[in-house]
mmCIF file of C-alpha atoms and ligand atoms in Angstrom:
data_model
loop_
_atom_site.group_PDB
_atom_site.id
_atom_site.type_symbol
_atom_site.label_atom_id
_atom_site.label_comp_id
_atom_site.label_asym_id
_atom_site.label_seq_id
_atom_site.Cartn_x
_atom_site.Cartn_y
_atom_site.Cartn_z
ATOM 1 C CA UNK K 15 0.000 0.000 0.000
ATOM 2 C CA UNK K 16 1.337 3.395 -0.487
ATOM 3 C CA UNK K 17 1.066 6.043 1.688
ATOM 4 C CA UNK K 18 2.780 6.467 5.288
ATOM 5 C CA UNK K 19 1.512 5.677 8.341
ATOM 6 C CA UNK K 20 3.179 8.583 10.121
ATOM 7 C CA UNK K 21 0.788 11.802 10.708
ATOM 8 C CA UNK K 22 -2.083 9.791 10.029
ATOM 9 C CA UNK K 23 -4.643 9.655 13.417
ATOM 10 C CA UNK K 24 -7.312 7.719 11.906
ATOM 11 C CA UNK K 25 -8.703 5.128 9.378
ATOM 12 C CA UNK K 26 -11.588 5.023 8.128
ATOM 13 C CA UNK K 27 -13.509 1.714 8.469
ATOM 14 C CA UNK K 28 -16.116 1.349 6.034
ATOM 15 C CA UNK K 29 -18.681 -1.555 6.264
ATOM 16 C CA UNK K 30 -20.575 -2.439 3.373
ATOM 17 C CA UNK K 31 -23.700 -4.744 4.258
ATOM 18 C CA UNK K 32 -26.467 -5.507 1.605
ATOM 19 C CA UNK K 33 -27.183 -2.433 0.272
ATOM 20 C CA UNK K 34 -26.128 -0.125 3.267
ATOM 21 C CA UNK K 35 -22.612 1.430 3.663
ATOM 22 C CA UNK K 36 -21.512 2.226 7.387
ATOM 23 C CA UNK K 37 -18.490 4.565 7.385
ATOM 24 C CA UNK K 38 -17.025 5.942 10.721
ATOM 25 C CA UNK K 39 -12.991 7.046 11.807
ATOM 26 C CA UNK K 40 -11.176 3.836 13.812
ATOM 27 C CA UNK K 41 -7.824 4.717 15.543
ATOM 28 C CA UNK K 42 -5.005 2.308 15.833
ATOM 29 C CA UNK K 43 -6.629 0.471 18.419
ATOM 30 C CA UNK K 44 -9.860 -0.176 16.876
ATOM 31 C CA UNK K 45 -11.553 2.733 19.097
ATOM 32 C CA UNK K 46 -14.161 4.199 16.980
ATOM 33 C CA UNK K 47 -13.989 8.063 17.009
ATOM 34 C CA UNK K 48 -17.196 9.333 15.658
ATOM 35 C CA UNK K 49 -20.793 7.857 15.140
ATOM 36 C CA UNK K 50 -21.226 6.283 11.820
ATOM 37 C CA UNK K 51 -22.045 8.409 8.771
ATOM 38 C CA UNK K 52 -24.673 5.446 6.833
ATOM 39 C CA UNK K 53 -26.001 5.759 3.210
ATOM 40 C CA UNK K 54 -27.587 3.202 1.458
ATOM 41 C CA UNK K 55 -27.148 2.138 -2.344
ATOM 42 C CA UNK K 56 -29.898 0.210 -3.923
ATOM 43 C CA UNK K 57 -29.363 -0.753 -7.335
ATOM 44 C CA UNK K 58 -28.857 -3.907 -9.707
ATOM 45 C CA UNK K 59 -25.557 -2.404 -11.885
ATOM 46 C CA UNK K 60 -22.407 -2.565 -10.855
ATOM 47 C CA UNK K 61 -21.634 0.405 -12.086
ATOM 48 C CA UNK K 62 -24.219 2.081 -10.603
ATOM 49 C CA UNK K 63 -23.601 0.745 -7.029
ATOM 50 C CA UNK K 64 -19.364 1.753 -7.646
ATOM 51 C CA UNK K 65 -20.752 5.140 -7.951
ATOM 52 C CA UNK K 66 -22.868 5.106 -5.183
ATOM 53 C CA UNK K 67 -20.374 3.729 -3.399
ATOM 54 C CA UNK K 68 -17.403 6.676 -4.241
ATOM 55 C CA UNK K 69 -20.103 9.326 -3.360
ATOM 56 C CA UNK K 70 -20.600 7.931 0.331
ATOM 57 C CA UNK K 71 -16.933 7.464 0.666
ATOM 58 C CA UNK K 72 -16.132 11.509 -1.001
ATOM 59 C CA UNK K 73 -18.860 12.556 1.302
ATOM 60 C CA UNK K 74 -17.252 11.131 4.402
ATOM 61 C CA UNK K 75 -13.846 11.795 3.932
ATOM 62 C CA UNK K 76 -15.476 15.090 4.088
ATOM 63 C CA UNK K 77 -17.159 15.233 6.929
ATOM 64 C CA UNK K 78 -14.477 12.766 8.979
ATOM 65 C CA UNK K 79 -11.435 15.596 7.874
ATOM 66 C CA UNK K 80 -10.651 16.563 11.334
ATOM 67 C CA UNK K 81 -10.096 13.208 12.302
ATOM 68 C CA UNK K 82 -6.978 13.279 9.368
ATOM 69 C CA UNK K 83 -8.088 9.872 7.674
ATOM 70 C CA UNK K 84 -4.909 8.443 5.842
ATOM 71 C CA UNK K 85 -6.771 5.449 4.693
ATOM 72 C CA UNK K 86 -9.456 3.185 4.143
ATOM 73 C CA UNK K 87 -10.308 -0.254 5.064
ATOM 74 C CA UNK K 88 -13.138 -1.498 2.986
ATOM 75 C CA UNK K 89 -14.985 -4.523 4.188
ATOM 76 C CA UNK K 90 -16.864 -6.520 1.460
ATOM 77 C CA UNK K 91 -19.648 -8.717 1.788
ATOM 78 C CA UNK K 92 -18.502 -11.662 -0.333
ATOM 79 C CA UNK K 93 -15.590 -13.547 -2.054
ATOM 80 C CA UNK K 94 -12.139 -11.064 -2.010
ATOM 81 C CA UNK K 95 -8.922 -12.011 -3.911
ATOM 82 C CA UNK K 96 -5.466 -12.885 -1.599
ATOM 83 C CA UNK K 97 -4.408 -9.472 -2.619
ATOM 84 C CA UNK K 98 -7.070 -7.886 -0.959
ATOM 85 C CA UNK K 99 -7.489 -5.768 -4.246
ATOM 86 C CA UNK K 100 -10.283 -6.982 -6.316
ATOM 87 C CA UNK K 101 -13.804 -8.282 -5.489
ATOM 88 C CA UNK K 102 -14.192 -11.757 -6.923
ATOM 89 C CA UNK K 103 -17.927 -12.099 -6.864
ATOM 90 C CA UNK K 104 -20.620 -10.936 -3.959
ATOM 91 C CA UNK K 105 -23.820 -13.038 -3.475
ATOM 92 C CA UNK K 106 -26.369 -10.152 -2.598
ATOM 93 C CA UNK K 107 -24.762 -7.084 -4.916
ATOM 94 C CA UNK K 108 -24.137 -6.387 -8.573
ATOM 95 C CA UNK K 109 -20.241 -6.904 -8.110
ATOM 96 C CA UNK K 110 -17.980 -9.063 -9.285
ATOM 97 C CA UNK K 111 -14.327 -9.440 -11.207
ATOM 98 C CA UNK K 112 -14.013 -5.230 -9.759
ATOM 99 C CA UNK K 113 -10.553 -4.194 -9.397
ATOM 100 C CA UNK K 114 -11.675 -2.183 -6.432
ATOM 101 C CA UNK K 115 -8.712 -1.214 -4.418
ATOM 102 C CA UNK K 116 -7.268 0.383 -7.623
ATOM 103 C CA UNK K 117 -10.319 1.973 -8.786
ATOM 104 C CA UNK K 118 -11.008 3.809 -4.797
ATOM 105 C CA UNK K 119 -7.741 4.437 -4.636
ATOM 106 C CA UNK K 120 -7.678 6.449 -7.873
ATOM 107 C CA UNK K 121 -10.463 8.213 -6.929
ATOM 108 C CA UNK K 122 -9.827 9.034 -3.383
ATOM 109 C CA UNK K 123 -6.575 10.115 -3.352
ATOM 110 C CA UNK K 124 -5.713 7.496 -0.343
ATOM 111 C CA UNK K 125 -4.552 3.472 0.408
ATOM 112 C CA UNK K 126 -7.406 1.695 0.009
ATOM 113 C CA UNK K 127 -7.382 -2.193 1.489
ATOM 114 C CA UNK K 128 -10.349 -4.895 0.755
ATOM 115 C CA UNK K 129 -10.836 -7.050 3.553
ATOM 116 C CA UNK K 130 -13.721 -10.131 3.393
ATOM 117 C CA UNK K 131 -16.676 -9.452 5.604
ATOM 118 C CA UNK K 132 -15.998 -12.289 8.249
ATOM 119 C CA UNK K 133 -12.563 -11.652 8.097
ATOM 120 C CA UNK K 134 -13.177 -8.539 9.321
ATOM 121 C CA UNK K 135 -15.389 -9.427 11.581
ATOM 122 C CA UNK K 136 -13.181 -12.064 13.345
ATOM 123 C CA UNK K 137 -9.985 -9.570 13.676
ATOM 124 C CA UNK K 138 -12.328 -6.795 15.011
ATOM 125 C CA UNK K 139 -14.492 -9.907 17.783
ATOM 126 C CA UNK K 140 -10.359 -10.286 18.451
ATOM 127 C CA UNK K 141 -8.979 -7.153 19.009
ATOM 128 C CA UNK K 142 -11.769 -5.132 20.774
ATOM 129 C CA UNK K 143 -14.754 -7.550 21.356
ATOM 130 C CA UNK K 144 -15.947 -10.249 22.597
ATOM 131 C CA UNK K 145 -12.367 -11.936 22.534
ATOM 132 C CA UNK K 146 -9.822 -9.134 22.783
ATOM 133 C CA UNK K 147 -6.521 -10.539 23.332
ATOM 134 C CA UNK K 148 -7.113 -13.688 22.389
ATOM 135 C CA UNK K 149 -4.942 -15.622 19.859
ATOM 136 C CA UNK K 150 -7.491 -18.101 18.546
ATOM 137 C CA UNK K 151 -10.290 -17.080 17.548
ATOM 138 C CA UNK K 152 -13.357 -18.347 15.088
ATOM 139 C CA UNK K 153 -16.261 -16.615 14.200
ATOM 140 C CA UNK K 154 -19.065 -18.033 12.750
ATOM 141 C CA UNK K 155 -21.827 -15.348 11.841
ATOM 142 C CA UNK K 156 -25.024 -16.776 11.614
ATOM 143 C CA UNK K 157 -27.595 -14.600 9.672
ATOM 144 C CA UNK K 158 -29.254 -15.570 6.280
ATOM 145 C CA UNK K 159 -26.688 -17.558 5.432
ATOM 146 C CA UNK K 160 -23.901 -19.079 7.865
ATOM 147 C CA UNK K 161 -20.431 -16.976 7.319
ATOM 148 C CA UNK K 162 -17.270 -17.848 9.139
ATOM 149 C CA UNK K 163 -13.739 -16.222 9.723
ATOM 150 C CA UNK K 164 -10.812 -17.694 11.553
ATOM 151 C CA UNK K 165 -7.674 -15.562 13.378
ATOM 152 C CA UNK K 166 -5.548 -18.135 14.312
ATOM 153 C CA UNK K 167 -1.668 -17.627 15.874
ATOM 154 C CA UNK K 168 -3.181 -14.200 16.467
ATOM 155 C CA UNK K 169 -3.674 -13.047 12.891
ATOM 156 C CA UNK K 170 -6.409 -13.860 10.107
ATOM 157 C CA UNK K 171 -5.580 -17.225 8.908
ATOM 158 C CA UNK K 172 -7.425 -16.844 5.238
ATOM 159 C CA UNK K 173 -5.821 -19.975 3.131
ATOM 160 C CA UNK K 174 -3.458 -20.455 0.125
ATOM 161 C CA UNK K 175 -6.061 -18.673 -2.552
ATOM 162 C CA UNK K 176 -7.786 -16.685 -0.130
ATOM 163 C CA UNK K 177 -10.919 -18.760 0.401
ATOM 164 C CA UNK K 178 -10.425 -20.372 4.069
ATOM 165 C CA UNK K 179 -13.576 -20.004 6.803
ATOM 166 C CA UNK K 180 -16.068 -20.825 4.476
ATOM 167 C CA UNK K 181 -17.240 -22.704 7.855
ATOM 168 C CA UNK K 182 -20.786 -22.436 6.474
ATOM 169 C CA UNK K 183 -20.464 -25.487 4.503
ATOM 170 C CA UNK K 184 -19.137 -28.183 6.255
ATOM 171 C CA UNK K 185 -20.988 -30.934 5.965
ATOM 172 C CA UNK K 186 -23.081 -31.861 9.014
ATOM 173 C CA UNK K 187 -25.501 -34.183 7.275
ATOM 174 C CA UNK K 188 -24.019 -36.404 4.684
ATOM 175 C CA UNK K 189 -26.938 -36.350 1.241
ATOM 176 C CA UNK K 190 -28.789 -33.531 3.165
ATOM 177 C CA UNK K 191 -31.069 -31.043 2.071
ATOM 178 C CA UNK K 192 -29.378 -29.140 -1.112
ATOM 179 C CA UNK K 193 -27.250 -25.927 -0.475
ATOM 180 C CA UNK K 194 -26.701 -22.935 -2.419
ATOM 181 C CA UNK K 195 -22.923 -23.764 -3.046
ATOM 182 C CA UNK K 196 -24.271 -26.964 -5.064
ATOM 183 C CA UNK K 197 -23.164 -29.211 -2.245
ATOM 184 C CA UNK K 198 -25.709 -30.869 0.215
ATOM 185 C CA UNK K 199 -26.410 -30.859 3.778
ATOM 186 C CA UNK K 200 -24.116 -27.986 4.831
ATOM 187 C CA UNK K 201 -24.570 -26.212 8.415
ATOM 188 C CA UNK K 202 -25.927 -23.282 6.221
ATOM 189 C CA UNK K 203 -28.811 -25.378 5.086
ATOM 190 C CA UNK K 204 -29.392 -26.080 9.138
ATOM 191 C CA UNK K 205 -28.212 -23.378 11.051
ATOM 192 C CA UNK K 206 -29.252 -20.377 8.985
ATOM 193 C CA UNK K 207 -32.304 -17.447 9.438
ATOM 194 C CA UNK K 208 -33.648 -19.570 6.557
ATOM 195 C CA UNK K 209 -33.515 -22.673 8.689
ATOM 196 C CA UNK K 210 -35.089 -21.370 11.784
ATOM 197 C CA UNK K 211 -37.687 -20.045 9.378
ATOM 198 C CA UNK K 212 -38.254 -23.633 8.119
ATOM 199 C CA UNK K 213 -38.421 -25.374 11.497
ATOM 200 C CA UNK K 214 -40.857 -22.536 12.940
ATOM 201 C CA UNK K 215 -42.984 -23.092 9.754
ATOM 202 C CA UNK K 216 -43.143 -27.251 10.758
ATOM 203 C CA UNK K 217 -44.601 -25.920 14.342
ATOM 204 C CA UNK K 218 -46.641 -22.990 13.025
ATOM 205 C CA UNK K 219 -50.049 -24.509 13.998
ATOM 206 C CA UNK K 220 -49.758 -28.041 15.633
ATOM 207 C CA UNK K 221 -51.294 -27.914 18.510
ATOM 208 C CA UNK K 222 -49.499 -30.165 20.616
ATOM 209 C CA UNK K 223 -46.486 -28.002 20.230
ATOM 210 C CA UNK K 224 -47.647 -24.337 19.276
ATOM 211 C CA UNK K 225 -49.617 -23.648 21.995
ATOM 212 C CA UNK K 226 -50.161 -20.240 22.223
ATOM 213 C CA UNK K 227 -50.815 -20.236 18.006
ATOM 214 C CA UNK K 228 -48.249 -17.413 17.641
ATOM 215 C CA UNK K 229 -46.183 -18.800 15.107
ATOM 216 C CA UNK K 230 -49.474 -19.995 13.388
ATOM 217 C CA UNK K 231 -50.369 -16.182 13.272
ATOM 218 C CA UNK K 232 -47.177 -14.596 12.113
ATOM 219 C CA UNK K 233 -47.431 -17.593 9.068
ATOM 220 C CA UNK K 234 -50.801 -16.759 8.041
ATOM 221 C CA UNK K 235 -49.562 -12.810 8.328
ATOM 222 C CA UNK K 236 -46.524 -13.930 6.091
ATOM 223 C CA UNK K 237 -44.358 -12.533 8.460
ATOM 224 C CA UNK K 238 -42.630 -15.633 9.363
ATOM 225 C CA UNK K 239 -39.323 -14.327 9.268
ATOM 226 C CA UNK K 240 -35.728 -15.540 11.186
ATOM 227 C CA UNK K 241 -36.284 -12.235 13.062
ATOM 228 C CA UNK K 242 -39.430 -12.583 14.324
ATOM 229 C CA UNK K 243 -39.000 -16.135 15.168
ATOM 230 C CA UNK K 244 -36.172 -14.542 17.115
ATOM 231 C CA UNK K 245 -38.259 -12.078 18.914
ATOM 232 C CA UNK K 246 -40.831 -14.394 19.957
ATOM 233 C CA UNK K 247 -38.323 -16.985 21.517
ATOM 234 C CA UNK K 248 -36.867 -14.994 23.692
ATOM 235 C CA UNK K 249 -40.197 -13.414 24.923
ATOM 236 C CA UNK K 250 -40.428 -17.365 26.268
ATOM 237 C CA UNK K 251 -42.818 -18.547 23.414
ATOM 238 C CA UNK K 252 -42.702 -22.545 23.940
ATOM 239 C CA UNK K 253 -42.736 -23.499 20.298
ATOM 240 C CA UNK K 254 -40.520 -20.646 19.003
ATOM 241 C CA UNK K 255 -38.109 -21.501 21.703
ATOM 242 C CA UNK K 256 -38.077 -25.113 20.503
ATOM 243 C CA UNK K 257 -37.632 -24.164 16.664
ATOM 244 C CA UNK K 258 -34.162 -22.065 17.909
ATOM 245 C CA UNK K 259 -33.088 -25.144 20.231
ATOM 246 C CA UNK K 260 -33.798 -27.308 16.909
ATOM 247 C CA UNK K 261 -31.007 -24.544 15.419
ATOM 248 C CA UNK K 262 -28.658 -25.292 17.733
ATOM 249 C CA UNK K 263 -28.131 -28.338 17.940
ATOM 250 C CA UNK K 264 -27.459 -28.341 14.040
ATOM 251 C CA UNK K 265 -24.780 -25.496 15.054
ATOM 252 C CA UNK K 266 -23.497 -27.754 17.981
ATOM 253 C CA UNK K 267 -22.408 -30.645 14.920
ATOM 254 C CA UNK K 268 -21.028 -27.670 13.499
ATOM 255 C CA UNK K 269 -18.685 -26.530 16.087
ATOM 256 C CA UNK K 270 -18.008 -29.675 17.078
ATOM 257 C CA UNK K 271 -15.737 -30.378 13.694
ATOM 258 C CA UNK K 272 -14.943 -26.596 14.806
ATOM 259 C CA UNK K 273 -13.321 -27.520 18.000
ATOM 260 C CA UNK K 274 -11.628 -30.525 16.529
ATOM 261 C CA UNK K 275 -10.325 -29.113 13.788
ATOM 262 C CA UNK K 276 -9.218 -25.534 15.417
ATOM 263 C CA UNK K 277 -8.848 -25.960 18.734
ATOM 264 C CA UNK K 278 -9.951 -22.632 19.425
ATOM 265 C CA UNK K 279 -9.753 -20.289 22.471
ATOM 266 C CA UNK K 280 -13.197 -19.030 21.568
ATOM 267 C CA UNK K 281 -15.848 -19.595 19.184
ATOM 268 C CA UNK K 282 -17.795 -16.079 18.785
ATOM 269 C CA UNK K 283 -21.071 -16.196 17.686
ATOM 270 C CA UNK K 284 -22.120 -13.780 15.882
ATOM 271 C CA UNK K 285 -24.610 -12.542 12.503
ATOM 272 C CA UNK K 286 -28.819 -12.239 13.578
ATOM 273 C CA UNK K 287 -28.842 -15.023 14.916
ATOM 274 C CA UNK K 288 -26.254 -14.278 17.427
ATOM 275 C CA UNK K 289 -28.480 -11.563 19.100
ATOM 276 C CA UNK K 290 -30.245 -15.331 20.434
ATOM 277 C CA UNK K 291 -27.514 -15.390 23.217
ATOM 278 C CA UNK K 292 -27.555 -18.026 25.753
ATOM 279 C CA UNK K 293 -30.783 -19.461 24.204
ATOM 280 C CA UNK K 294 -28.994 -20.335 21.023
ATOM 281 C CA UNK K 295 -25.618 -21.219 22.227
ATOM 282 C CA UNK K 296 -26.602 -23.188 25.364
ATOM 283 C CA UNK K 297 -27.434 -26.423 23.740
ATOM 284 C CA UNK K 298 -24.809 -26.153 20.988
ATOM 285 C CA UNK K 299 -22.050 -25.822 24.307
ATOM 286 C CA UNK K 300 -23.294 -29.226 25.682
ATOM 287 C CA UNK K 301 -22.770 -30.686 22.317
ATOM 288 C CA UNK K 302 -19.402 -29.647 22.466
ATOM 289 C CA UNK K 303 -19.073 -30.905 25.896
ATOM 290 C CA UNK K 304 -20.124 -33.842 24.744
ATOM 291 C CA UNK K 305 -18.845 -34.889 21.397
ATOM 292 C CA UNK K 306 -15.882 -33.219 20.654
ATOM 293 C CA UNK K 307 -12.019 -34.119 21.713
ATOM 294 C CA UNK K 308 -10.370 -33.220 24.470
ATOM 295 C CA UNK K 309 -8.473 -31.121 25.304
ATOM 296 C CA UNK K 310 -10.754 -28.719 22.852
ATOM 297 C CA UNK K 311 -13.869 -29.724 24.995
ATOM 298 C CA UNK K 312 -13.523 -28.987 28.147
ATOM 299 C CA UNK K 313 -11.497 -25.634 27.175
ATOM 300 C CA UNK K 314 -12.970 -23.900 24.123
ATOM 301 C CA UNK K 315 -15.494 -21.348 25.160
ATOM 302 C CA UNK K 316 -18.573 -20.548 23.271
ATOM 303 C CA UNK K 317 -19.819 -16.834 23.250
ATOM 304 C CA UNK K 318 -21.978 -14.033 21.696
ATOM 305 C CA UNK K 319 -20.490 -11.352 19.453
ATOM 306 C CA UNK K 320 -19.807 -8.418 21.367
ATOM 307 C CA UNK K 321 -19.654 -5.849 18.192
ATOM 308 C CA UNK K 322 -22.416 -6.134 16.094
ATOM 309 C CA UNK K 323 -22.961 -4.369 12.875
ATOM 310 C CA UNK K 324 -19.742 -2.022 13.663
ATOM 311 C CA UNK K 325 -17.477 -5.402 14.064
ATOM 312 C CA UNK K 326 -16.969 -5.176 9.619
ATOM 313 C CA UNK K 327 -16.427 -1.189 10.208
ATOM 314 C CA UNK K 328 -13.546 -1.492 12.674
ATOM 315 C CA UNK K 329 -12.291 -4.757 11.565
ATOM 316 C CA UNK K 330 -11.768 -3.065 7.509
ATOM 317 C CA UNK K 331 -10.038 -0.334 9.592
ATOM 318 C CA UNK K 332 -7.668 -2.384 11.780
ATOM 319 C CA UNK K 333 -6.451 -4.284 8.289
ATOM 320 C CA UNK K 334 -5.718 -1.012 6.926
ATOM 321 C CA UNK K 335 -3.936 -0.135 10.016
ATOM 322 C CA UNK K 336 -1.897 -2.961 9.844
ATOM 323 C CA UNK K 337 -0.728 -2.765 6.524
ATOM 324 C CA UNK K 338 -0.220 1.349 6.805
ATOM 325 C CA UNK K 339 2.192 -0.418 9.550
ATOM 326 C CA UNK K 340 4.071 -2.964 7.073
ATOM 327 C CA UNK K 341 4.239 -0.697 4.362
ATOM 328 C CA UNK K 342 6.171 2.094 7.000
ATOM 329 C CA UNK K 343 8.275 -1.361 8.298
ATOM 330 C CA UNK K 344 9.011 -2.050 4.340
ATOM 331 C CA UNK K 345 10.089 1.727 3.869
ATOM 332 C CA UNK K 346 11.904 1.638 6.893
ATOM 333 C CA UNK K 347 14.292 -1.005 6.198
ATOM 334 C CA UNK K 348 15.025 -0.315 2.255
ATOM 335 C CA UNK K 349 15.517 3.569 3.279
HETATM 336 ZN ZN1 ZN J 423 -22.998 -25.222 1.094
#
């Protein structure tokens, strides 16, 4: 990246979810230093949404000047090469094959750096959430569809192309239900917002199990949503509770192979879903407890994000942070 990391007090984080773009200052240690300035770009052309896109980020560089922003870490909500310079595809916007650091960067004047959504998310969980300090780390985001991010030997462990985490589709049910990825039986298919939509909808109505009919009414509303099924759990709704406990033990298989395969400090829980709390992650815990190895077992601890929607905000910024710091290191030792 070019650019020194010398007079620079901030970064600016910029989260890009769906069609909404969350842009806010981040110093060096991931302390956010203004509220978020939020725009949203709704569009089906890439070209179009680029645009968009440069506008919010012009506009903010604007109103975060005092704050001296000397970069920006860009956090993108799907596939990002190992060069953290162009988007390789995105599953819910009009982007793909985008040389995007080069393009921001010739528009903005400033280092740019791409950073994948959960990877983001796991550095920031890491570094100031709900596992600062810790050198182990996986997050798996559950919202939609099941996202996952690993920072492992204290730093983001992404694989030799880029494409490691994708902790979504491991296989938890061999010849399962089809996934979107053209495999079957992935823990997306069973531990998504989609899923917990599906097992409310196989309640909605029986009597012996809906009792008080609430999850008949939201169906017949069409408002059966992962949200609302959500909502109604934790207000104690018997059925609704038992559709989320359905969730988690799918996500318990999941983090069992998780566990074994990791041996992580933490696993942070994050994504919609994650908002579930002890509800959600109590029975998927035992599981653990239960079925995977030791020493993992008995040590790995299962908890809630702390960070929320700002965790892809602060955890863009930190990566741009970091590699304002190699680039000075670099400079350093060739001057
Ligand atoms: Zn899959």
């Amino acid at each position: 990246m070019k650019g020194q990391g010398g007079g620079v007090t901030s970064v600016l984080g910029v989260g890009i979810e769906g069609a909404t773009i969350a842009v806010a200052p981040v110093d060096r240690e991931g302390g956010q230093l203004a509220p978020a300035l939020v725009a949203t770009c709704r569009t089906a052309d890439q070209a179009a949404f680029l645009a968009g896109l440069q506008t919010a980020l012009r506009r903010s560089l604007a109103q975060f000047a005092e704050h001296r922003p000397g970069a920006l870490g860009v956090t993108w909500p799907g596939t990002v090469d190992a060069g953290r310079s162009v988007v390789i595809a995105t599953p819910n916007l009009p982007v793909a094959d985008a040389p995007l650091r080069a393009r921001l960067e010739k528009a903005l004047g400033l280092p740019v750096v791409l950073e994948n959504h959960a990877d983001a998310a796991v550095r920031a969980e890491a570094t100031v959430g709900a596992a600062a300090g810790l050198q182990h780390v996986v997050l798996i985001a559950l919202g939609t569809g099941v996202g996952g991010g690993l920072w492992l030997n204290g730093r983001a462990y992404r694989g030799a192309n880029g494409g490691a985490g994708e902790l979504g589709h491991i296989i938890v049910r061999a010849g399962g239900l089809p996934c979107l990825c053209g495999s079957h039986g992935c823990l997306e298919v069973y531990a998504s917002g989609r899923a917990l939509v599906r097992y409310a909808a196989a309640r909605a109505g029986d009597p012996g199990v809906d009792t008080s009919g609430e999850l008949a009414v939201l169906q017949e509303k069409g408002k059966l949503t992962g949200a609302a099924v959500g909502r109604l759990a934790l207000a104690g709704d018997k059925a609704a509770v038992d559709a989320v406990h359905e969730l988690s033990r799918w996500l318990g298989a999941g983090l069992v192979s998780i566990t074994n395969s990791f041996d992580p400090e933490m696993v942070v829980v994050g994504g919609g879903l994650g908002d579930l709390g002890e509800l959600l992650l109590a029975p998927a815990r035992d599981m653990v407890r239960k079925l995977a190895m030791p020493p993992g077992r008995d040590k790995v601890r299962v908890e809630s994000a702390m960070l929320g929607e700002r965790a892809g905000m602060i955890g863009g910024a930190l990566t741009a942070w970091q590699e304002l710091g190699e680039t000075r290191r670099r400079a350093g030792s060739e001057g």
